[in-house]
């Protein structure tokens, strides 16, 4: 009965396919991406990994995890193996130390994190072995080795979680990978930093305050003071009213891990806010038809306080930082993400 319903809904959906907002343009330059995710506290990280694994302009150099659960790098390994079946072993995964056996992030609803342990278990077979997670590398080592190997100004770092790994990178010293310290390595190799975090023009958001917020403040404020590279921020206010994922739970391929993750986290045919997928779409494709900059003057910088709250300081002399806002309606943005989720999930069917 479920298979028949699945077929019917897929067939019915054909007549409702809208003209894509962010049309996949073969002329888009390929983006070399280092992804830093807290794949544990929210399922939208999984949706973002689906996108970056299946959008043709995306070239994943490395994936770092900032949540301390051992199931986070395992789930990341599982997703990379599923969506990148021919290249996943060449994508290093770095984890934050020390690892714990936590399966839940919160203690009030016991829902956050549940999907990560299930994805890690049911889609085993990635580059990280189930019983040998500690064999994976430290995030800061993967950051340094990956950046050192790239051409100058060629890397986009996308942080869709906590900034603890980036904090370690910024404080790192010269080593066997590079004679440059962390800040020098960033300034030479990074083209743009894209961060899902904060609220604009001011507010307080979980990625900034949820884990050692003073590190968040040090990363952002030092980045600004040293003028390391351009930064684009994707704030709480942009993704909170854009819902996606329901269509994937109903119409996605039977063995799709992100479809399962959304069902475990939100329920069948239910959507979730879209902070991380929107951030990833910008990181890969740029403004396109979906986004524009929220600081219309193109000036100013983000100031983060030690408690994780932030405010935008408008300064005409500072032009290297931006925050994003949608150029389209919330419903249209959600439909586009759903279209891309399903297209990406379908694209790997038969490749495995």
Tab-separated table of C-alpha atoms in Angstrom:
chain	number	residue	atom	x	y	z
A	1	UNK	CA	0.000	0.000	0.000
A	2	UNK	CA	2.828	2.419	0.901
A	3	UNK	CA	4.601	1.757	-2.401
A	4	UNK	CA	1.385	2.425	-4.322
A	5	UNK	CA	0.854	5.689	-2.420
A	6	UNK	CA	4.474	6.674	-3.061
A	7	UNK	CA	4.048	6.071	-6.823
A	8	UNK	CA	0.783	8.005	-6.923
A	9	UNK	CA	2.227	11.029	-5.145
A	10	UNK	CA	5.320	11.070	-7.334
A	11	UNK	CA	3.148	10.906	-10.457
A	12	UNK	CA	0.824	13.603	-9.178
A	13	UNK	CA	3.690	15.934	-8.318
A	14	UNK	CA	4.839	16.118	-11.954
A	15	UNK	CA	2.004	18.470	-12.822
A	16	UNK	CA	2.995	20.828	-10.025
A	17	UNK	CA	6.675	21.236	-10.852
A	18	UNK	CA	7.407	24.949	-10.790
A	19	UNK	CA	10.053	26.722	-12.819
A	20	UNK	CA	13.167	26.421	-10.645
A	21	UNK	CA	14.210	29.568	-8.801
A	22	UNK	CA	17.895	28.728	-8.548
A	23	UNK	CA	18.205	27.133	-11.969
A	24	UNK	CA	21.280	24.939	-12.119
A	25	UNK	CA	23.530	26.884	-14.474
A	26	UNK	CA	26.479	25.011	-15.983
A	27	UNK	CA	28.333	28.322	-16.159
A	28	UNK	CA	28.458	28.657	-12.376
A	29	UNK	CA	32.040	28.310	-11.219
A	30	UNK	CA	32.753	25.204	-9.201
A	31	UNK	CA	33.111	25.874	-5.481
A	32	UNK	CA	35.807	24.186	-3.422
A	33	UNK	CA	34.119	23.687	-0.063
A	34	UNK	CA	35.169	22.831	3.465
A	35	UNK	CA	31.985	22.114	5.423
A	36	UNK	CA	31.877	22.470	9.209
A	37	UNK	CA	28.648	21.046	10.657
A	38	UNK	CA	27.027	20.145	13.987
A	39	UNK	CA	25.204	17.243	12.339
A	40	UNK	CA	23.289	16.241	15.472
A	41	UNK	CA	21.196	19.015	16.978
A	42	UNK	CA	18.994	19.613	13.915
A	43	UNK	CA	18.106	17.631	10.825
A	44	UNK	CA	18.577	20.570	8.472
A	45	UNK	CA	22.326	19.839	8.556
A	46	UNK	CA	21.527	16.555	6.799
A	47	UNK	CA	19.535	18.405	4.155
A	48	UNK	CA	22.475	20.745	3.601
A	49	UNK	CA	24.844	17.789	3.121
A	50	UNK	CA	22.446	16.274	0.583
A	51	UNK	CA	22.550	19.545	-1.366
A	52	UNK	CA	26.302	20.037	-1.309
A	53	UNK	CA	26.818	16.390	-2.322
A	54	UNK	CA	24.518	16.549	-5.334
A	55	UNK	CA	24.663	20.110	-6.720
A	56	UNK	CA	26.982	19.921	-9.749
A	57	UNK	CA	28.932	23.073	-8.829
A	58	UNK	CA	29.995	21.667	-5.475
A	59	UNK	CA	33.410	20.143	-4.812
A	60	UNK	CA	33.669	18.924	-1.222
A	61	UNK	CA	37.266	19.108	-0.029
A	62	UNK	CA	36.622	18.091	3.584
A	63	UNK	CA	33.877	17.757	6.164
A	64	UNK	CA	34.373	18.741	9.820
A	65	UNK	CA	31.979	18.009	12.679
A	66	UNK	CA	31.570	20.258	15.722
A	67	UNK	CA	29.080	18.292	17.837
A	68	UNK	CA	30.891	16.065	20.368
A	69	UNK	CA	28.814	12.898	19.886
A	70	UNK	CA	30.567	9.951	18.210
A	71	UNK	CA	27.446	9.544	16.077
A	72	UNK	CA	28.084	12.877	14.389
A	73	UNK	CA	31.203	11.848	12.387
A	74	UNK	CA	29.632	8.419	11.812
A	75	UNK	CA	26.480	9.984	10.379
A	76	UNK	CA	28.585	12.373	8.284
A	77	UNK	CA	30.551	9.407	6.953
A	78	UNK	CA	27.330	7.566	6.117
A	79	UNK	CA	25.838	10.518	4.236
A	80	UNK	CA	29.002	11.182	2.241
A	81	UNK	CA	29.203	7.518	1.235
A	82	UNK	CA	25.575	7.453	0.129
A	83	UNK	CA	25.577	10.649	-1.950
A	84	UNK	CA	29.201	10.496	-3.153
A	85	UNK	CA	29.621	6.745	-3.815
A	86	UNK	CA	32.666	7.130	-6.078
A	87	UNK	CA	34.546	9.886	-4.233
A	88	UNK	CA	33.639	9.673	-0.545
A	89	UNK	CA	36.883	7.941	0.491
A	90	UNK	CA	38.861	10.917	-0.788
A	91	UNK	CA	36.892	13.358	1.413
A	92	UNK	CA	38.509	13.568	4.861
A	93	UNK	CA	36.286	13.851	7.921
A	94	UNK	CA	37.571	15.616	10.999
A	95	UNK	CA	35.922	15.485	14.400
A	96	UNK	CA	35.902	17.557	17.538
A	97	UNK	CA	37.513	16.043	20.601
A	98	UNK	CA	36.666	14.490	22.981
A	99	UNK	CA	33.866	12.301	21.613
A	100	UNK	CA	30.965	11.146	23.774
A	101	UNK	CA	28.357	8.413	23.433
A	102	UNK	CA	25.484	10.902	23.576
A	103	UNK	CA	22.505	10.069	21.355
A	104	UNK	CA	20.482	13.144	22.315
A	105	UNK	CA	21.448	16.777	22.360
A	106	UNK	CA	18.730	18.024	24.696
A	107	UNK	CA	17.111	16.934	27.947
A	108	UNK	CA	13.705	18.547	27.558
A	109	UNK	CA	12.208	16.709	24.583
A	110	UNK	CA	14.769	13.974	23.825
A	111	UNK	CA	14.349	14.466	20.095
A	112	UNK	CA	17.404	16.389	18.962
A	113	UNK	CA	20.163	14.069	17.874
A	114	UNK	CA	18.003	10.978	17.621
A	115	UNK	CA	18.186	10.890	13.826
A	116	UNK	CA	22.002	11.055	13.767
A	117	UNK	CA	22.527	7.810	15.679
A	118	UNK	CA	19.978	6.026	13.485
A	119	UNK	CA	21.519	7.265	10.227
A	120	UNK	CA	24.951	6.282	11.550
A	121	UNK	CA	23.739	2.771	12.344
A	122	UNK	CA	21.489	1.984	9.365
A	123	UNK	CA	23.804	3.448	6.702
A	124	UNK	CA	27.094	2.080	7.954
A	125	UNK	CA	29.811	1.504	5.394
A	126	UNK	CA	31.348	4.943	5.026
A	127	UNK	CA	35.005	5.803	5.428
A	128	UNK	CA	34.758	5.786	9.248
A	129	UNK	CA	34.258	2.348	10.795
A	130	UNK	CA	31.432	1.945	13.304
A	131	UNK	CA	33.737	0.559	15.977
A	132	UNK	CA	36.739	2.801	15.295
A	133	UNK	CA	35.510	6.392	15.253
A	134	UNK	CA	38.578	7.612	17.122
A	135	UNK	CA	40.689	6.646	14.128
A	136	UNK	CA	39.326	9.659	12.301
A	137	UNK	CA	41.362	12.854	12.419
A	138	UNK	CA	41.058	15.930	14.579
A	139	UNK	CA	39.150	18.707	12.854
A	140	UNK	CA	42.005	21.218	13.120
A	141	UNK	CA	44.416	18.799	11.409
A	142	UNK	CA	41.989	18.270	8.530
A	143	UNK	CA	41.465	22.017	8.248
A	144	UNK	CA	45.197	22.735	8.070
A	145	UNK	CA	46.117	19.902	5.701
A	146	UNK	CA	43.231	20.642	3.342
A	147	UNK	CA	43.835	24.386	3.190
A	148	UNK	CA	47.574	23.980	2.720
A	149	UNK	CA	47.007	21.776	-0.340
A	150	UNK	CA	44.785	24.284	-2.161
A	151	UNK	CA	45.583	27.224	-4.387
A	152	UNK	CA	45.508	30.670	-2.819
A	153	UNK	CA	42.059	32.244	-2.572
A	154	UNK	CA	40.259	29.120	-3.785
A	155	UNK	CA	38.397	27.745	-0.757
A	156	UNK	CA	34.969	28.551	0.651
A	157	UNK	CA	34.477	27.527	4.280
A	158	UNK	CA	30.838	26.896	5.199
A	159	UNK	CA	30.031	26.727	8.919
A	160	UNK	CA	26.538	25.386	9.649
A	161	UNK	CA	27.143	24.653	13.297
A	162	UNK	CA	29.325	25.782	16.160
A	163	UNK	CA	32.540	27.733	15.523
A	164	UNK	CA	34.741	25.703	17.879
A	165	UNK	CA	36.730	23.996	15.091
A	166	UNK	CA	37.334	27.316	13.374
A	167	UNK	CA	38.511	28.740	16.700
A	168	UNK	CA	41.115	25.974	16.921
A	169	UNK	CA	42.230	26.617	13.353
A	170	UNK	CA	42.668	30.336	14.002
A	171	UNK	CA	44.833	29.629	17.057
A	172	UNK	CA	46.914	26.906	15.399
A	173	UNK	CA	50.644	27.199	14.797
A	174	UNK	CA	52.863	26.183	11.902
A	175	UNK	CA	53.151	22.409	11.533
A	176	UNK	CA	54.080	19.677	9.052
A	177	UNK	CA	51.306	20.800	6.706
A	178	UNK	CA	52.225	24.469	6.462
A	179	UNK	CA	54.723	26.997	7.754
A	180	UNK	CA	51.837	29.440	8.190
A	181	UNK	CA	49.885	29.862	11.391
A	182	UNK	CA	46.108	29.508	11.344
A	183	UNK	CA	45.232	33.107	10.560
A	184	UNK	CA	47.888	33.328	7.844
A	185	UNK	CA	46.620	30.092	6.300
A	186	UNK	CA	43.061	31.434	6.260
A	187	UNK	CA	44.103	34.761	4.733
A	188	UNK	CA	46.052	33.034	1.961
A	189	UNK	CA	43.723	30.180	1.063
A	190	UNK	CA	40.134	31.167	1.894
A	191	UNK	CA	38.022	33.016	-0.623
A	192	UNK	CA	34.938	33.442	1.576
A	193	UNK	CA	33.622	32.333	4.942
A	194	UNK	CA	29.895	31.559	4.976
A	195	UNK	CA	28.325	31.237	8.435
A	196	UNK	CA	24.850	30.171	9.509
A	197	UNK	CA	24.596	31.980	12.817
A	198	UNK	CA	23.360	35.105	14.528
A	199	UNK	CA	20.306	37.230	13.835
A	200	UNK	CA	20.269	40.433	11.771
A	201	UNK	CA	20.548	43.278	12.297
A	202	UNK	CA	20.678	42.083	15.937
A	203	UNK	CA	19.607	39.170	18.081
A	204	UNK	CA	20.713	35.898	19.621
A	205	UNK	CA	20.821	32.554	17.799
A	206	UNK	CA	21.701	29.012	18.874
A	207	UNK	CA	24.783	28.374	16.711
A	208	UNK	CA	26.387	31.431	18.315
A	209	UNK	CA	25.350	30.916	21.938
A	210	UNK	CA	24.757	27.169	22.210
A	211	UNK	CA	28.320	26.028	22.771
A	212	UNK	CA	31.129	28.092	24.302
A	213	UNK	CA	29.829	31.408	22.914
A	214	UNK	CA	33.022	33.231	23.851
A	215	UNK	CA	34.743	31.206	21.121
A	216	UNK	CA	32.143	32.431	18.631
A	217	UNK	CA	32.840	36.003	19.693
A	218	UNK	CA	36.593	35.538	19.404
A	219	UNK	CA	36.355	33.981	15.933
A	220	UNK	CA	34.052	36.603	14.403
A	221	UNK	CA	35.569	39.636	16.093
A	222	UNK	CA	39.158	38.582	15.387
A	223	UNK	CA	38.247	37.786	11.781
A	224	UNK	CA	36.892	41.338	11.532
A	225	UNK	CA	39.824	43.004	13.288
A	226	UNK	CA	42.382	41.178	11.128
A	227	UNK	CA	40.273	41.542	7.955
A	228	UNK	CA	41.064	37.927	7.081
A	229	UNK	CA	38.559	37.292	4.261
A	230	UNK	CA	35.027	38.305	3.247
A	231	UNK	CA	32.269	36.821	5.415
A	232	UNK	CA	28.618	36.230	4.542
A	233	UNK	CA	26.198	35.531	7.390
A	234	UNK	CA	22.940	33.617	7.110
A	235	UNK	CA	20.774	34.520	10.093
A	236	UNK	CA	18.015	32.946	12.134
A	237	UNK	CA	15.435	35.298	10.663
A	238	UNK	CA	15.962	34.102	7.083
A	239	UNK	CA	15.419	30.374	7.576
A	240	UNK	CA	12.857	30.349	10.373
A	241	UNK	CA	9.873	30.814	8.045
A	242	UNK	CA	11.114	28.670	5.147
A	243	UNK	CA	9.929	25.080	5.538
A	244	UNK	CA	11.268	22.111	3.604
A	245	UNK	CA	11.743	18.366	3.806
A	246	UNK	CA	8.157	17.049	3.803
A	247	UNK	CA	8.161	16.229	0.124
A	248	UNK	CA	11.371	14.230	0.479
A	249	UNK	CA	9.871	12.149	3.286
A	250	UNK	CA	6.963	11.155	1.038
A	251	UNK	CA	8.497	11.002	-2.433
A	252	UNK	CA	12.155	10.309	-1.784
A	253	UNK	CA	13.861	7.057	-2.787
A	254	UNK	CA	13.144	4.191	-0.429
A	255	UNK	CA	16.704	3.929	0.874
A	256	UNK	CA	17.470	7.649	1.128
A	257	UNK	CA	19.125	8.488	4.486
A	258	UNK	CA	18.104	12.159	4.580
A	259	UNK	CA	14.468	11.265	3.862
A	260	UNK	CA	14.670	8.866	6.803
A	261	UNK	CA	16.377	11.509	8.946
A	262	UNK	CA	13.584	14.002	8.340
A	263	UNK	CA	10.956	11.349	9.142
A	264	UNK	CA	12.726	10.539	12.409
A	265	UNK	CA	13.151	14.184	13.351
A	266	UNK	CA	9.941	15.848	12.140
A	267	UNK	CA	7.608	13.001	11.221
A	268	UNK	CA	6.149	11.755	7.951
A	269	UNK	CA	5.142	14.510	5.503
A	270	UNK	CA	6.246	17.262	7.869
A	271	UNK	CA	8.715	19.998	7.102
A	272	UNK	CA	11.419	21.674	9.132
A	273	UNK	CA	12.873	25.185	9.190
A	274	UNK	CA	15.582	25.574	6.552
A	275	UNK	CA	18.505	27.493	7.999
A	276	UNK	CA	21.338	25.209	6.862
A	277	UNK	CA	20.041	24.229	3.398
A	278	UNK	CA	19.559	27.898	2.495
A	279	UNK	CA	23.066	28.680	3.716
A	280	UNK	CA	24.513	25.835	1.682
A	281	UNK	CA	22.620	26.847	-1.443
A	282	UNK	CA	24.145	30.316	-1.226
A	283	UNK	CA	27.616	28.905	-0.532
A	284	UNK	CA	27.464	26.759	-3.666
A	285	UNK	CA	25.551	28.975	-6.104
A	286	UNK	CA	25.920	32.518	-4.788
A	287	UNK	CA	23.084	35.037	-4.724
A	288	UNK	CA	21.360	33.742	-7.862
A	289	UNK	CA	17.642	34.451	-8.002
A	290	UNK	CA	17.099	33.376	-4.395
A	291	UNK	CA	19.137	35.797	-2.285
A	292	UNK	CA	20.220	39.380	-1.871
A	293	UNK	CA	22.222	41.182	0.768
A	294	UNK	CA	20.412	42.509	3.813
A	295	UNK	CA	22.833	45.335	4.568
A	296	UNK	CA	21.790	47.346	1.536
A	297	UNK	CA	24.715	49.743	1.808
A	298	UNK	CA	27.049	46.750	1.516
A	299	UNK	CA	28.883	48.024	4.535
A	300	UNK	CA	29.372	47.293	8.199
A	301	UNK	CA	30.409	44.288	10.238
A	302	UNK	CA	29.021	41.770	12.693
A	303	UNK	CA	29.900	42.273	16.356
A	304	UNK	CA	29.439	39.234	18.614
A	305	UNK	CA	29.300	39.468	22.397
A	306	UNK	CA	30.712	36.831	24.790
A	307	UNK	CA	27.180	35.550	25.524
A	308	UNK	CA	26.623	34.775	21.835
A	309	UNK	CA	24.303	37.676	21.024
A	310	UNK	CA	25.224	39.841	18.068
A	311	UNK	CA	24.514	43.169	16.409
A	312	UNK	CA	25.401	44.674	13.063
A	313	UNK	CA	27.597	47.749	13.238
A	314	UNK	CA	27.065	49.982	10.234
A	315	UNK	CA	30.421	51.355	9.140
A	316	UNK	CA	30.933	52.748	5.648
A	317	UNK	CA	34.644	51.948	5.806
A	318	UNK	CA	33.976	48.226	6.272
A	319	UNK	CA	32.734	46.472	3.122
A	320	UNK	CA	33.870	42.837	3.414
A	321	UNK	CA	30.932	41.480	5.428
A	322	UNK	CA	27.328	40.887	4.396
A	323	UNK	CA	24.209	39.226	5.708
A	324	UNK	CA	21.694	37.445	3.510
A	325	UNK	CA	17.992	37.876	3.011
A	326	UNK	CA	15.588	36.201	0.617
A	327	UNK	CA	14.776	37.764	-2.716
A	328	UNK	CA	11.743	35.494	-3.097
A	329	UNK	CA	8.829	34.544	-0.865
A	330	UNK	CA	9.241	32.036	1.949
A	331	UNK	CA	6.917	29.498	0.322
A	332	UNK	CA	8.754	29.702	-3.005
A	333	UNK	CA	12.108	29.240	-1.273
A	334	UNK	CA	10.786	26.149	0.508
A	335	UNK	CA	9.460	24.675	-2.739
A	336	UNK	CA	12.818	25.196	-4.395
A	337	UNK	CA	14.645	23.430	-1.587
A	338	UNK	CA	12.184	20.545	-1.768
A	339	UNK	CA	12.757	20.303	-5.513
A	340	UNK	CA	16.522	20.246	-5.054
A	341	UNK	CA	16.331	17.695	-2.214
A	342	UNK	CA	14.306	15.320	-4.357
A	343	UNK	CA	16.413	15.851	-7.479
A	344	UNK	CA	19.572	15.237	-5.483
A	345	UNK	CA	18.231	12.112	-3.796
A	346	UNK	CA	17.023	10.742	-7.133
A	347	UNK	CA	20.361	11.468	-8.810
A	348	UNK	CA	22.220	8.807	-6.829
A	349	UNK	CA	19.694	6.032	-7.431
A	350	UNK	CA	21.375	3.383	-9.582
A	351	UNK	CA	24.889	4.693	-8.887
A	352	UNK	CA	25.325	2.525	-5.836
